[in-house]
PDB file of C-alpha atoms and ligand atoms in Angstrom:
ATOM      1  CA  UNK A   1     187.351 111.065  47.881  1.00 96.00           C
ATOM      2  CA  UNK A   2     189.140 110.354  51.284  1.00 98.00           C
ATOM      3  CA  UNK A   3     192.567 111.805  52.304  1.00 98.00           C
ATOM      4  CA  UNK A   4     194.141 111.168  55.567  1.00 98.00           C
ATOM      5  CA  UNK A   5     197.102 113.209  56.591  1.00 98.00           C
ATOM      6  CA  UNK A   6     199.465 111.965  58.583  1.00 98.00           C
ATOM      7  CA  UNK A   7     202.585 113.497  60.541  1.00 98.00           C
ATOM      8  CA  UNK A   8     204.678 114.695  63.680  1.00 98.00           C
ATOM      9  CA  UNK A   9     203.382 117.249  66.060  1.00 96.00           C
ATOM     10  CA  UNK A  10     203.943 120.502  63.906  1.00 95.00           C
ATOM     11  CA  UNK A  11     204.118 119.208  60.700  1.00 97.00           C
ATOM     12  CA  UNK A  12     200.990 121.995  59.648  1.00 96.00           C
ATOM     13  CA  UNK A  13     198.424 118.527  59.261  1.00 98.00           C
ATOM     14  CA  UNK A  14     195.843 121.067  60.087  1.00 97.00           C
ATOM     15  CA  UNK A  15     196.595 124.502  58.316  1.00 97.00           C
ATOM     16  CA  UNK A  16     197.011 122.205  55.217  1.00 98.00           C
ATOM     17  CA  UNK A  17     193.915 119.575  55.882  1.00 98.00           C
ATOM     18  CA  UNK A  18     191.602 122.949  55.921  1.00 98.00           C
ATOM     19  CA  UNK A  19     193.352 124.294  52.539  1.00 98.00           C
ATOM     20  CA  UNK A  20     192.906 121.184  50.831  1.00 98.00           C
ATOM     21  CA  UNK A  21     189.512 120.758  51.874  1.00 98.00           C
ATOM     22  CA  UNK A  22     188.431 124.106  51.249  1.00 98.00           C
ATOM     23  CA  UNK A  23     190.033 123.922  47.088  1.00 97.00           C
ATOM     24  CA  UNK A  24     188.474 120.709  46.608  1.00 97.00           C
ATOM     25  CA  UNK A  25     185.074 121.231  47.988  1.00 97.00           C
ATOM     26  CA  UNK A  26     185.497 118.606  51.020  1.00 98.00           C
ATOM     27  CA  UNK A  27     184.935 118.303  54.843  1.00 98.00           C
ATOM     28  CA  UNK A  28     187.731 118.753  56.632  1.00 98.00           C
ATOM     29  CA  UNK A  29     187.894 116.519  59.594  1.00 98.00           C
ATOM     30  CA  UNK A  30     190.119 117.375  62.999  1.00 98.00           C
ATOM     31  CA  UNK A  31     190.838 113.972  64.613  1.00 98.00           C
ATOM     32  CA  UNK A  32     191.622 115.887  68.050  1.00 98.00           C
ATOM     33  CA  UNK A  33     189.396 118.130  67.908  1.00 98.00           C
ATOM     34  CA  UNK A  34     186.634 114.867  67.634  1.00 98.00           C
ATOM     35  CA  UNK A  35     188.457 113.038  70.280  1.00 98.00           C
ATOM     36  CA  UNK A  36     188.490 116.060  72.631  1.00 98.00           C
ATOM     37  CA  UNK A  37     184.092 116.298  72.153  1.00 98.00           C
ATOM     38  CA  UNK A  38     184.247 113.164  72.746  1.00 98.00           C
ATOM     39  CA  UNK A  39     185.508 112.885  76.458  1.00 98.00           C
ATOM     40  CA  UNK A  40     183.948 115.880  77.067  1.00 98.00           C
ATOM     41  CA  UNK A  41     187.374 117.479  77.362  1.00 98.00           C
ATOM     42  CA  UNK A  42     189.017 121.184  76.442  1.00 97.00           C
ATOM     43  CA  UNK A  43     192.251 120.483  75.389  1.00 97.00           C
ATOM     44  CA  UNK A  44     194.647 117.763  75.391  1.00 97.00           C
ATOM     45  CA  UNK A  45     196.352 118.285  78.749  1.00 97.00           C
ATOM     46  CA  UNK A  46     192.979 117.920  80.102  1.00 98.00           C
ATOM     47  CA  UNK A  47     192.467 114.331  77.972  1.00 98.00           C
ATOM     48  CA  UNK A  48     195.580 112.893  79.276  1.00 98.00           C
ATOM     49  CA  UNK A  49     194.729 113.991  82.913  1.00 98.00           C
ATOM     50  CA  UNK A  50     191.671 111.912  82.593  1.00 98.00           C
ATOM     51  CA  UNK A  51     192.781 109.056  81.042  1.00 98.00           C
ATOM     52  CA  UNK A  52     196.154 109.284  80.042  1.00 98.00           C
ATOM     53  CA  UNK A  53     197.544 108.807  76.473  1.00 97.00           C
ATOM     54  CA  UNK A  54     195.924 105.146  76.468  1.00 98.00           C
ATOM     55  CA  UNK A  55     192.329 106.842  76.461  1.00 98.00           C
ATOM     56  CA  UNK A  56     193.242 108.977  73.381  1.00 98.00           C
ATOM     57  CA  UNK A  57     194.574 106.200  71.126  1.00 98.00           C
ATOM     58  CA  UNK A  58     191.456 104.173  72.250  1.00 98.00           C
ATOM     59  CA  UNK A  59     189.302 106.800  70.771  1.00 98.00           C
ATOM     60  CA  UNK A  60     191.471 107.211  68.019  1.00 98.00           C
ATOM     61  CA  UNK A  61     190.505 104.027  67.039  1.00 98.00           C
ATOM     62  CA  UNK A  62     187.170 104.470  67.013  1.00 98.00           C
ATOM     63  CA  UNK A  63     187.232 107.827  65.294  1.00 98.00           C
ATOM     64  CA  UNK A  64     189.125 105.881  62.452  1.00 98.00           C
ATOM     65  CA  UNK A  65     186.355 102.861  62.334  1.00 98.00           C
ATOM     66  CA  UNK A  66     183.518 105.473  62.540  1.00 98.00           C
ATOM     67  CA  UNK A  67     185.055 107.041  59.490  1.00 98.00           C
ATOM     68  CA  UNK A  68     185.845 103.879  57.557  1.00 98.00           C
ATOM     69  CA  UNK A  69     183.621 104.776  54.903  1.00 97.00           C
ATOM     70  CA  UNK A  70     183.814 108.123  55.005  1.00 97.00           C
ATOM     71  CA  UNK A  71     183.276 110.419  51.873  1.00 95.00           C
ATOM     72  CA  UNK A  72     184.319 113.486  50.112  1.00 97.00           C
ATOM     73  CA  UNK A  73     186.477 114.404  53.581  1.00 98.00           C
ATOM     74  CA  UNK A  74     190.318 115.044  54.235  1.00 98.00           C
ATOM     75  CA  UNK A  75     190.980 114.198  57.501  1.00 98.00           C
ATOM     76  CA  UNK A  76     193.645 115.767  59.507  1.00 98.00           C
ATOM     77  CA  UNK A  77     194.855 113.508  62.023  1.00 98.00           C
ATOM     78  CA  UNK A  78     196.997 113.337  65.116  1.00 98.00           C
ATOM     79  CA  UNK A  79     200.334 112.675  65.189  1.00 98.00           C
ATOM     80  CA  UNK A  80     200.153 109.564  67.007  1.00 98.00           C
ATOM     81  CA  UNK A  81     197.787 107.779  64.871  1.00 98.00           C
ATOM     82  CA  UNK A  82     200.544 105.588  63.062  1.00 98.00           C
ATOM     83  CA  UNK A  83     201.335 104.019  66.994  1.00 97.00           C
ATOM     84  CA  UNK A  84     198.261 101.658  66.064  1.00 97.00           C
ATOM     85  CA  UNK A  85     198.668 100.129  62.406  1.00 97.00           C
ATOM     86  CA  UNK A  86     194.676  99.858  62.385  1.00 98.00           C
ATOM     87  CA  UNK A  87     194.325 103.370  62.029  1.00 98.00           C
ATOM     88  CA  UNK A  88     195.635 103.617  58.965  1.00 98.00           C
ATOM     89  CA  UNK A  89     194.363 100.325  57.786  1.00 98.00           C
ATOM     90  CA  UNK A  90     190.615 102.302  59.056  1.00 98.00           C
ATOM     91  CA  UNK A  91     192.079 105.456  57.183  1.00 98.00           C
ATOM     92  CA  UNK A  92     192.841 103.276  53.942  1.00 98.00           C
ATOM     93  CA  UNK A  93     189.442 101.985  53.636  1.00 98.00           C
ATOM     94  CA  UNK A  94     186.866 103.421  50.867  1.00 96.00           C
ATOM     95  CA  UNK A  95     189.980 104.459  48.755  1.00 96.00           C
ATOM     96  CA  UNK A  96     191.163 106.594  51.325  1.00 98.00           C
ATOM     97  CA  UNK A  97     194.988 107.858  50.451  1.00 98.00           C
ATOM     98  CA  UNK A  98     197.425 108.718  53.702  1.00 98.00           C
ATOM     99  CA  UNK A  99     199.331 111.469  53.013  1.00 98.00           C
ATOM    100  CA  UNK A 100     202.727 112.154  54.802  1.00 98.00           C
ATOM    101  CA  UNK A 101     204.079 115.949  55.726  1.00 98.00           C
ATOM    102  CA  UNK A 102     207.211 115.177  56.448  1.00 98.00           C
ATOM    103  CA  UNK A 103     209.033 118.423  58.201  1.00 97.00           C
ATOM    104  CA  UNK A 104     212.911 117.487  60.397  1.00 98.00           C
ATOM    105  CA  UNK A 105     212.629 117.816  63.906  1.00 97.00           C
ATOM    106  CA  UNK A 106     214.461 120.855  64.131  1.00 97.00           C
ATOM    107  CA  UNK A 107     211.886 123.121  62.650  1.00 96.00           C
ATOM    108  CA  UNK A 108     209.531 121.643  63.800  1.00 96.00           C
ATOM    109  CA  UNK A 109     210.589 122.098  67.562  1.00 95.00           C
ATOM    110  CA  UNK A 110     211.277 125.843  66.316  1.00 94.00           C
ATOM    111  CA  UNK A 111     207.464 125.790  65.219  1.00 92.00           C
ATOM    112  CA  UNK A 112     206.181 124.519  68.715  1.00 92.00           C
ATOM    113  CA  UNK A 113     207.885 126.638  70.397  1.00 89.00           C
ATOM    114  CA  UNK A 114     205.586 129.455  69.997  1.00 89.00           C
ATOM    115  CA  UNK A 115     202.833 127.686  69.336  1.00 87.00           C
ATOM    116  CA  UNK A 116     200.721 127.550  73.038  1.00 87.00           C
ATOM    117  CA  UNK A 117     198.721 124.461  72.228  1.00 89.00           C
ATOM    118  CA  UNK A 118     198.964 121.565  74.950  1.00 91.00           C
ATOM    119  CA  UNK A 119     200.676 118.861  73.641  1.00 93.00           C
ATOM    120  CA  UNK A 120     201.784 116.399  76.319  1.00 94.00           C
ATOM    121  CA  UNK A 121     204.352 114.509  74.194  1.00 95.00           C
ATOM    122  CA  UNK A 122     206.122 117.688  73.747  1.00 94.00           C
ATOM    123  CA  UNK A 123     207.225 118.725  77.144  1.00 92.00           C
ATOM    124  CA  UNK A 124     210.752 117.475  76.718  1.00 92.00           C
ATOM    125  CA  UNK A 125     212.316 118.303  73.285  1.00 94.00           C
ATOM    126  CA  UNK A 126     214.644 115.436  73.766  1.00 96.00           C
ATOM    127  CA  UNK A 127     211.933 112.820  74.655  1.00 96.00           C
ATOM    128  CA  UNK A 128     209.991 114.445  71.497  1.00 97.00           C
ATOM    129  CA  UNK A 129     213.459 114.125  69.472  1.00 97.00           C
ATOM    130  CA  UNK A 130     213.097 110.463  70.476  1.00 98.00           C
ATOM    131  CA  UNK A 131     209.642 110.257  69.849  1.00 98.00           C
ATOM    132  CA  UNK A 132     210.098 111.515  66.366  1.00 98.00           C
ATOM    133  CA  UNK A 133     213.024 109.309  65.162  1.00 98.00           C
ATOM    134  CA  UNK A 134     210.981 106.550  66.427  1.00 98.00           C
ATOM    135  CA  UNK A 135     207.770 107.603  64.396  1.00 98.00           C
ATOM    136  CA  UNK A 136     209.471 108.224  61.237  1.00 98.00           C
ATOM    137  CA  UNK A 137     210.058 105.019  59.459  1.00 98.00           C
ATOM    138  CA  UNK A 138     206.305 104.277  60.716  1.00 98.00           C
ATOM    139  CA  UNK A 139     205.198 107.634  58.721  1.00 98.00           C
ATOM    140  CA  UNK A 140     207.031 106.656  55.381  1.00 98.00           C
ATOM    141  CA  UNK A 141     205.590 102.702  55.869  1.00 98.00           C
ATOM    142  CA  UNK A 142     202.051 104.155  56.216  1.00 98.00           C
ATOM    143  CA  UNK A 143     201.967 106.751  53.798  1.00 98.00           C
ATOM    144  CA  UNK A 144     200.441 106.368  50.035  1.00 97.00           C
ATOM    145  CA  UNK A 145     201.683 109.636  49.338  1.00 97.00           C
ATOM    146  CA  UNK A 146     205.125 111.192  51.160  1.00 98.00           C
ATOM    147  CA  UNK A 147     205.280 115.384  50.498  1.00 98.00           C
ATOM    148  CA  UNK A 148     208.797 116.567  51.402  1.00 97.00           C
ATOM    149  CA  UNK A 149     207.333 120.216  53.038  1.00 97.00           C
ATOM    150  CA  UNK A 150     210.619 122.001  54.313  1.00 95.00           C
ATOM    151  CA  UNK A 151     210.765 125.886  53.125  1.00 94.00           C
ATOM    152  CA  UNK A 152     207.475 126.014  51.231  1.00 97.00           C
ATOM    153  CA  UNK A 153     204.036 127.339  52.058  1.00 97.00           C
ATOM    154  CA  UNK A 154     200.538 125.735  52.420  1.00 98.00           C
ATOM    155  CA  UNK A 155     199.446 127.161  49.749  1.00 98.00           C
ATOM    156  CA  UNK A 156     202.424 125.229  48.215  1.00 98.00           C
ATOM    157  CA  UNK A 157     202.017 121.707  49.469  1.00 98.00           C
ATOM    158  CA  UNK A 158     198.284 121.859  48.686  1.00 98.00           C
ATOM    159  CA  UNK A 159     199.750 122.728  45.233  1.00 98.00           C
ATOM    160  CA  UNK A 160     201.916 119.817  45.586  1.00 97.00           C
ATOM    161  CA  UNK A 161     199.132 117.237  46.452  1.00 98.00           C
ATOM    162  CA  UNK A 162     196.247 118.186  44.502  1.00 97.00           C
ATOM    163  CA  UNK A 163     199.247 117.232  41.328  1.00 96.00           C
ATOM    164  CA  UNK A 164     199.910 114.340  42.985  1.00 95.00           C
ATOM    165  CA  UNK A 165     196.285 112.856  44.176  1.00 94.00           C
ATOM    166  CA  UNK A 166     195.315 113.006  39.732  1.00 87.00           C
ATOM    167  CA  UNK A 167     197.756 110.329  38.987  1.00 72.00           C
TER     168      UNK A 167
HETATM  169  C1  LIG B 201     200.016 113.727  69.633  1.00 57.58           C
HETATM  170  C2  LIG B 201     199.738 114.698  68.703  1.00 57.58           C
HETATM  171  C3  LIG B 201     198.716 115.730  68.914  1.00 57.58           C
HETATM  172  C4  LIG B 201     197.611 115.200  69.839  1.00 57.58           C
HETATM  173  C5  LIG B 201     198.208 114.695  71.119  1.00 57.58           C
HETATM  174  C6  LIG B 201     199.248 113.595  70.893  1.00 57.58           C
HETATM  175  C7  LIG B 201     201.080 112.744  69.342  1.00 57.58           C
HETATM  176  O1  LIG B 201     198.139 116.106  67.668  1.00 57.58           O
HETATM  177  O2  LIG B 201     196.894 114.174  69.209  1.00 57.58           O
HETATM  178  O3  LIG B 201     198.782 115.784  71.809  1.00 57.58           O
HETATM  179  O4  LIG B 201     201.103 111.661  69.972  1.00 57.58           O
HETATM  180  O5  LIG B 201     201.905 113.013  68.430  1.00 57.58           O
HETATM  181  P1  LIG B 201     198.881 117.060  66.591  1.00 57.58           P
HETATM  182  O6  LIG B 201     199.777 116.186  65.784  1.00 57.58           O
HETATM  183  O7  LIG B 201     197.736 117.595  65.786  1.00 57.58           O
HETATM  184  O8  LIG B 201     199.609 118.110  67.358  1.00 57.58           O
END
């Protein structure tokens, strides 16, 4: 099995990818956290310093293509992956199902807020604002599988999708 999820900045892609993983016996797989190894760099302020946002959807890319056929994973990805339509194409390969968490930008600019994480895109709440309404449709086109994640827990959604991933 190979499950992809997809989604904004602070839509809990992570918290949920490791649930999943963990109650179905996968890997769980942390797109930035490969990309970051990969240039040899600690977080992502430090990424786009050395090569600017291009460098991280290049290797975005190539995480994707590495993981074409990629088994018994969920892969949490980041939330610019859907900028370059042969991510998810990479992400679809092998049977691999792209899962949506789709959380409105208000709470998730309420989540970020305390979070301390470096996210670049996310200086400027009205630039990320943008960035979101701009992202959205691309989400919904991408996804196999859209989970509507507003007011319920990760215990929840992972509820939610392991229903929805037996049909
Ligand atoms: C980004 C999302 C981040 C990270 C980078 C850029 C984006 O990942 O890849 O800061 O373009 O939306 P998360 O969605 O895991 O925060």
């Amino acid at each position: 099995m190979k499950l992809s999820l997809i989604g904004f900045m602070g839509s809990g892609k992570t918290s949920v990818s490791q649930q999943l993983a963990k109650k179905l016996g996968l890997n769980c797989m942390e797109m930035d956290w490969f990309a970051l190894q990969q240039n040899g760099c600690a977080d992502m302020a430090a990424l786009f310093e050395k090569g600017g946002e291009i460098l991280l959807r290049e290797t975005e890319i190539e995480l994707a293509r590495d993981w074409r056929d990629a088994r018994d994973v969920v892969i949490s990805t980041g939330g610019g992956v859907v900028m370059n339509k042969i991510i998810t194409d990479y992400l679809k390969e092998n049977d691999g199902r792209v899962i949506f968490l789709h959380v409105p930008f208000e709470t998730i600019r309420e989540r970020i807020k305390i979070d301390t994480t470096p996210r670049p895109l996310f200086e400027d709440a009205d630039a990320a604002r943008d960035l979101y309404n701009f992202r959205l449709p691309l989400y919904k086109r991408y996804a196999d599988i859209v989970v509507e994640t507003e007011d319920k827990s990760i215990d929840e959604i992972v509820e939610i999708i392991m229903n929805l991933i037996k049909k």
